mmCIF file with all atom_site columns, C-alpha atoms in Angstrom:
data_model
loop_
_atom_site.group_PDB
_atom_site.id
_atom_site.type_symbol
_atom_site.label_atom_id
_atom_site.label_alt_id
_atom_site.label_comp_id
_atom_site.label_asym_id
_atom_site.label_entity_id
_atom_site.label_seq_id
_atom_site.pdbx_PDB_ins_code
_atom_site.Cartn_x
_atom_site.Cartn_y
_atom_site.Cartn_z
_atom_site.occupancy
_atom_site.B_iso_or_equiv
_atom_site.pdbx_formal_charge
_atom_site.auth_seq_id
_atom_site.auth_comp_id
_atom_site.auth_asym_id
_atom_site.auth_atom_id
_atom_site.pdbx_PDB_model_num
ATOM 1   C CA . MET A 1 1   ? -2.105  12.926 -14.531 1.00 81.00 ? 1   MET A CA 1
ATOM 2   C CA . LEU A 1 2   ? -2.481  11.408 -17.846 1.00 86.00 ? 2   LEU A CA 1
ATOM 3   C CA . LYS A 1 3   ? -5.048  8.971  -16.757 1.00 89.00 ? 3   LYS A CA 1
ATOM 4   C CA . LEU A 1 4   ? -7.160  11.827 -15.334 1.00 90.00 ? 4   LEU A CA 1
ATOM 5   C CA . LEU A 1 5   ? -6.942  13.733 -18.765 1.00 93.00 ? 5   LEU A CA 1
ATOM 6   C CA . VAL A 1 6   ? -7.993  10.664 -20.469 1.00 94.00 ? 6   VAL A CA 1
ATOM 7   C CA . LEU A 1 7   ? -10.966 10.211 -18.129 1.00 93.00 ? 7   LEU A CA 1
ATOM 8   C CA . GLN A 1 8   ? -11.989 13.687 -18.772 1.00 95.00 ? 8   GLN A CA 1
ATOM 9   C CA . THR A 1 9   ? -11.541 13.299 -22.509 1.00 95.00 ? 9   THR A CA 1
ATOM 10  C CA . ILE A 1 10  ? -13.930 10.227 -22.298 1.00 96.00 ? 10  ILE A CA 1
ATOM 11  C CA . VAL A 1 11  ? -16.501 11.986 -20.213 1.00 96.00 ? 11  VAL A CA 1
ATOM 12  C CA . GLY A 1 12  ? -16.488 14.828 -22.602 1.00 96.00 ? 12  GLY A CA 1
ATOM 13  C CA . MET A 1 13  ? -16.832 12.485 -25.704 1.00 97.00 ? 13  MET A CA 1
ATOM 14  C CA . VAL A 1 14  ? -19.690 10.366 -24.104 1.00 97.00 ? 14  VAL A CA 1
ATOM 15  C CA . SER A 1 15  ? -21.369 13.520 -22.913 1.00 97.00 ? 15  SER A CA 1
ATOM 16  C CA . ALA A 1 16  ? -21.201 15.272 -26.516 1.00 97.00 ? 16  ALA A CA 1
ATOM 17  C CA . ALA A 1 17  ? -22.561 11.984 -27.857 1.00 97.00 ? 17  ALA A CA 1
ATOM 18  C CA . ALA A 1 18  ? -25.500 11.773 -25.429 1.00 97.00 ? 18  ALA A CA 1
ATOM 19  C CA . PHE A 1 19  ? -26.316 15.532 -26.152 1.00 97.00 ? 19  PHE A CA 1
ATOM 20  C CA . GLY A 1 20  ? -26.129 14.779 -29.775 1.00 97.00 ? 20  GLY A CA 1
ATOM 21  C CA . LEU A 1 21  ? -28.381 12.149 -29.748 1.00 97.00 ? 21  LEU A CA 1
ATOM 22  C CA . PHE A 1 22  ? -30.892 13.498 -27.664 1.00 96.00 ? 22  PHE A CA 1
ATOM 23  C CA . GLY A 1 23  ? -30.270 17.333 -28.430 1.00 96.00 ? 23  GLY A CA 1
ATOM 24  C CA . GLY A 1 24  ? -28.910 17.452 -32.068 1.00 96.00 ? 24  GLY A CA 1
ATOM 25  C CA . ILE A 1 25  ? -25.870 18.840 -33.583 1.00 97.00 ? 25  ILE A CA 1
ATOM 26  C CA . VAL A 1 26  ? -25.659 22.040 -31.741 1.00 97.00 ? 26  VAL A CA 1
ATOM 27  C CA . ALA A 1 27  ? -26.037 20.372 -28.514 1.00 97.00 ? 27  ALA A CA 1
ATOM 28  C CA . ALA A 1 28  ? -23.366 17.952 -29.383 1.00 97.00 ? 28  ALA A CA 1
ATOM 29  C CA . TYR A 1 29  ? -20.661 20.369 -30.548 1.00 97.00 ? 29  TYR A CA 1
ATOM 30  C CA . SER A 1 30  ? -21.482 22.537 -27.569 1.00 98.00 ? 30  SER A CA 1
ATOM 31  C CA . ALA A 1 31  ? -20.838 19.748 -25.209 1.00 98.00 ? 31  ALA A CA 1
ATOM 32  C CA . LEU A 1 32  ? -17.512 18.744 -27.088 1.00 97.00 ? 32  LEU A CA 1
ATOM 33  C CA . LEU A 1 33  ? -16.524 22.418 -26.574 1.00 98.00 ? 33  LEU A CA 1
ATOM 34  C CA . GLY A 1 34  ? -17.415 22.224 -22.761 1.00 97.00 ? 34  GLY A CA 1
ATOM 35  C CA . GLY A 1 35  ? -15.253 18.984 -22.573 1.00 97.00 ? 35  GLY A CA 1
ATOM 36  C CA . LEU A 1 36  ? -12.369 20.843 -24.272 1.00 97.00 ? 36  LEU A CA 1
ATOM 37  C CA . VAL A 1 37  ? -12.613 23.987 -22.191 1.00 97.00 ? 37  VAL A CA 1
ATOM 38  C CA . ALA A 1 38  ? -11.986 21.478 -19.296 1.00 96.00 ? 38  ALA A CA 1
ATOM 39  C CA . VAL A 1 39  ? -9.391  19.224 -20.544 1.00 96.00 ? 39  VAL A CA 1
ATOM 40  C CA . LEU A 1 40  ? -7.091  21.713 -22.321 1.00 96.00 ? 40  LEU A CA 1
ATOM 41  C CA . PRO A 1 41  ? -6.455  23.993 -19.151 1.00 96.00 ? 41  PRO A CA 1
ATOM 42  C CA . ASN A 1 42  ? -5.923  20.872 -17.192 1.00 94.00 ? 42  ASN A CA 1
ATOM 43  C CA . ALA A 1 43  ? -3.311  19.551 -19.751 1.00 94.00 ? 43  ALA A CA 1
ATOM 44  C CA . PHE A 1 44  ? -1.382  22.916 -19.511 1.00 93.00 ? 44  PHE A CA 1
ATOM 45  C CA . LEU A 1 45  ? -1.207  22.203 -15.584 1.00 90.00 ? 45  LEU A CA 1
ATOM 46  C CA . ALA A 1 46  ? -0.059  18.717 -16.204 1.00 89.00 ? 46  ALA A CA 1
ATOM 47  C CA . VAL A 1 47  ? 2.616   19.815 -18.534 1.00 89.00 ? 47  VAL A CA 1
ATOM 48  C CA . ARG A 1 48  ? 3.780   22.584 -16.121 1.00 85.00 ? 48  ARG A CA 1
ATOM 49  C CA . LEU A 1 49  ? 3.834   20.003 -13.165 1.00 83.00 ? 49  LEU A CA 1
ATOM 50  C CA . ALA A 1 50  ? 5.864   17.329 -15.328 1.00 83.00 ? 50  ALA A CA 1
ATOM 51  C CA . MET A 1 51  ? 8.415   19.750 -16.512 1.00 80.00 ? 51  MET A CA 1
ATOM 52  C CA . SER A 1 52  ? 9.126   20.829 -13.053 1.00 74.00 ? 52  SER A CA 1
ATOM 53  C CA . ARG A 1 53  ? 10.084  17.225 -12.036 1.00 71.00 ? 53  ARG A CA 1
ATOM 54  C CA . ARG A 1 54  ? 13.106  17.652 -14.419 1.00 71.00 ? 54  ARG A CA 1
ATOM 55  C CA . GLU A 1 55  ? 14.289  20.622 -12.460 1.00 69.00 ? 55  GLU A CA 1
ATOM 56  C CA . GLY A 1 56  ? 13.994  18.808 -9.118  1.00 69.00 ? 56  GLY A CA 1
ATOM 57  C CA . GLY A 1 57  ? 13.478  20.154 -5.735  1.00 74.00 ? 57  GLY A CA 1
ATOM 58  C CA . ALA A 1 58  ? 10.080  21.302 -3.852  1.00 76.00 ? 58  ALA A CA 1
ATOM 59  C CA . GLY A 1 59  ? 10.701  24.824 -4.753  1.00 79.00 ? 59  GLY A CA 1
ATOM 60  C CA . ALA A 1 60  ? 10.430  24.139 -8.564  1.00 76.00 ? 60  ALA A CA 1
ATOM 61  C CA . LEU A 1 61  ? 7.395   21.842 -7.923  1.00 79.00 ? 61  LEU A CA 1
ATOM 62  C CA . MET A 1 62  ? 5.554   24.707 -6.020  1.00 85.00 ? 62  MET A CA 1
ATOM 63  C CA . ARG A 1 63  ? 6.386   27.362 -8.446  1.00 83.00 ? 63  ARG A CA 1
ATOM 64  C CA . ALA A 1 64  ? 5.108   25.043 -11.357 1.00 82.00 ? 64  ALA A CA 1
ATOM 65  C CA . ALA A 1 65  ? 2.056   24.413 -9.317  1.00 85.00 ? 65  ALA A CA 1
ATOM 66  C CA . TRP A 1 66  ? 1.218   28.112 -8.774  1.00 89.00 ? 66  TRP A CA 1
ATOM 67  C CA . LEU A 1 67  ? 2.053   28.872 -12.254 1.00 88.00 ? 67  LEU A CA 1
ATOM 68  C CA . GLY A 1 68  ? 0.170   25.990 -13.558 1.00 88.00 ? 68  GLY A CA 1
ATOM 69  C CA . GLU A 1 69  ? -2.850  26.779 -11.802 1.00 92.00 ? 69  GLU A CA 1
ATOM 70  C CA . ALA A 1 70  ? -2.955  30.423 -12.631 1.00 94.00 ? 70  ALA A CA 1
ATOM 71  C CA . GLY A 1 71  ? -2.400  29.570 -16.174 1.00 94.00 ? 71  GLY A CA 1
ATOM 72  C CA . LYS A 1 72  ? -5.174  26.972 -15.998 1.00 94.00 ? 72  LYS A CA 1
ATOM 73  C CA . LEU A 1 73  ? -7.560  29.487 -14.583 1.00 96.00 ? 73  LEU A CA 1
ATOM 74  C CA . ALA A 1 74  ? -6.650  32.176 -17.281 1.00 97.00 ? 74  ALA A CA 1
ATOM 75  C CA . LEU A 1 75  ? -7.053  29.592 -20.032 1.00 97.00 ? 75  LEU A CA 1
ATOM 76  C CA . THR A 1 76  ? -10.390 28.479 -18.720 1.00 97.00 ? 76  THR A CA 1
ATOM 77  C CA . VAL A 1 77  ? -11.707 31.940 -18.662 1.00 97.00 ? 77  VAL A CA 1
ATOM 78  C CA . VAL A 1 78  ? -10.335 33.080 -21.979 1.00 98.00 ? 78  VAL A CA 1
ATOM 79  C CA . MET A 1 79  ? -11.668 29.688 -23.772 1.00 97.00 ? 79  MET A CA 1
ATOM 80  C CA . CYS A 1 80  ? -15.132 30.108 -22.172 1.00 96.00 ? 80  CYS A CA 1
ATOM 81  C CA . THR A 1 81  ? -15.194 33.715 -23.250 1.00 97.00 ? 81  THR A CA 1
ATOM 82  C CA . ALA A 1 82  ? -14.076 32.769 -26.609 1.00 97.00 ? 82  ALA A CA 1
ATOM 83  C CA . VAL A 1 83  ? -16.568 29.897 -27.215 1.00 97.00 ? 83  VAL A CA 1
ATOM 84  C CA . PHE A 1 84  ? -19.397 32.288 -25.815 1.00 96.00 ? 84  PHE A CA 1
ATOM 85  C CA . VAL A 1 85  ? -18.539 35.157 -28.046 1.00 97.00 ? 85  VAL A CA 1
ATOM 86  C CA . LEU A 1 86  ? -17.513 33.293 -31.209 1.00 97.00 ? 86  LEU A CA 1
ATOM 87  C CA . VAL A 1 87  ? -19.687 30.246 -31.456 1.00 96.00 ? 87  VAL A CA 1
ATOM 88  C CA . ARG A 1 88  ? -23.198 30.622 -32.911 1.00 96.00 ? 88  ARG A CA 1
ATOM 89  C CA . PRO A 1 89  ? -25.511 28.818 -32.390 1.00 97.00 ? 89  PRO A CA 1
ATOM 90  C CA . LEU A 1 90  ? -24.493 27.196 -29.065 1.00 97.00 ? 90  LEU A CA 1
ATOM 91  C CA . SER A 1 91  ? -26.309 25.358 -26.364 1.00 97.00 ? 91  SER A CA 1
ATOM 92  C CA . ALA A 1 92  ? -25.013 26.811 -23.009 1.00 96.00 ? 92  ALA A CA 1
ATOM 93  C CA . PRO A 1 93  ? -26.679 24.095 -20.965 1.00 97.00 ? 93  PRO A CA 1
ATOM 94  C CA . ALA A 1 94  ? -24.892 21.314 -22.936 1.00 97.00 ? 94  ALA A CA 1
ATOM 95  C CA . LEU A 1 95  ? -21.436 23.314 -22.653 1.00 98.00 ? 95  LEU A CA 1
ATOM 96  C CA . LEU A 1 96  ? -21.671 23.896 -19.036 1.00 97.00 ? 96  LEU A CA 1
ATOM 97  C CA . VAL A 1 97  ? -23.098 20.316 -17.995 1.00 97.00 ? 97  VAL A CA 1
ATOM 98  C CA . THR A 1 98  ? -20.161 18.871 -20.040 1.00 97.00 ? 98  THR A CA 1
ATOM 99  C CA . PHE A 1 99  ? -17.609 21.150 -18.451 1.00 97.00 ? 99  PHE A CA 1
ATOM 100 C CA . ILE A 1 100 ? -18.908 20.331 -14.931 1.00 96.00 ? 100 ILE A CA 1
ATOM 101 C CA . LEU A 1 101 ? -18.969 16.533 -15.674 1.00 96.00 ? 101 LEU A CA 1
ATOM 102 C CA . ALA A 1 102 ? -15.513 16.737 -16.915 1.00 95.00 ? 102 ALA A CA 1
ATOM 103 C CA . GLN A 1 103 ? -14.277 18.536 -13.607 1.00 93.00 ? 103 GLN A CA 1
ATOM 104 C CA . LEU A 1 104 ? -16.120 16.138 -11.406 1.00 94.00 ? 104 LEU A CA 1
ATOM 105 C CA . ALA A 1 105 ? -14.337 13.325 -13.302 1.00 91.00 ? 105 ALA A CA 1
ATOM 106 C CA . THR A 1 106 ? -11.178 14.784 -12.195 1.00 83.00 ? 106 THR A CA 1
ATOM 107 C CA . LEU A 1 107 ? -12.255 14.913 -8.728  1.00 84.00 ? 107 LEU A CA 1
ATOM 108 C CA . ALA A 1 108 ? -13.487 11.367 -8.781  1.00 83.00 ? 108 ALA A CA 1
ATOM 109 C CA . GLY A 1 109 ? -10.260 9.989  -10.262 1.00 77.00 ? 109 GLY A CA 1
ATOM 110 C CA . LEU A 1 110 ? -8.282  11.642 -7.672  1.00 77.00 ? 110 LEU A CA 1
ATOM 111 C CA . LEU A 1 111 ? -10.765 10.320 -4.781  1.00 80.00 ? 111 LEU A CA 1
ATOM 112 C CA . MET A 1 112 ? -10.483 6.848  -6.401  1.00 77.00 ? 112 MET A CA 1
ATOM 113 C CA . ARG A 1 113 ? -6.673  6.595  -6.758  1.00 69.00 ? 113 ARG A CA 1
ATOM 114 C CA . ASP A 1 114 ? -4.905  3.792  -5.357  1.00 58.00 ? 114 ASP A CA 1
#
């Protein structure tokens, strides 16, 4: 889980640097925010799953997975809404592209695991 979060963070930072280089400061911090909107909810899910391992049992893991995924979805919605409402100026394309890239990094990491 930690490796996937690190991979997402790296993708977000590289994307922010690229957007900053080619699109300016607004695109850079918008991309950085897109990366955070992807990474932080996934970190919440990872913590929920890690905590359930201490409790033991398949039931605890399933509860943690369901609650973690629901919390991840809620955090993503709240964070996206907050960014779009509170941050001005904002480059929506930079934010969304980086968010999608960070999510795809997780998928790629899961597909390439040992």
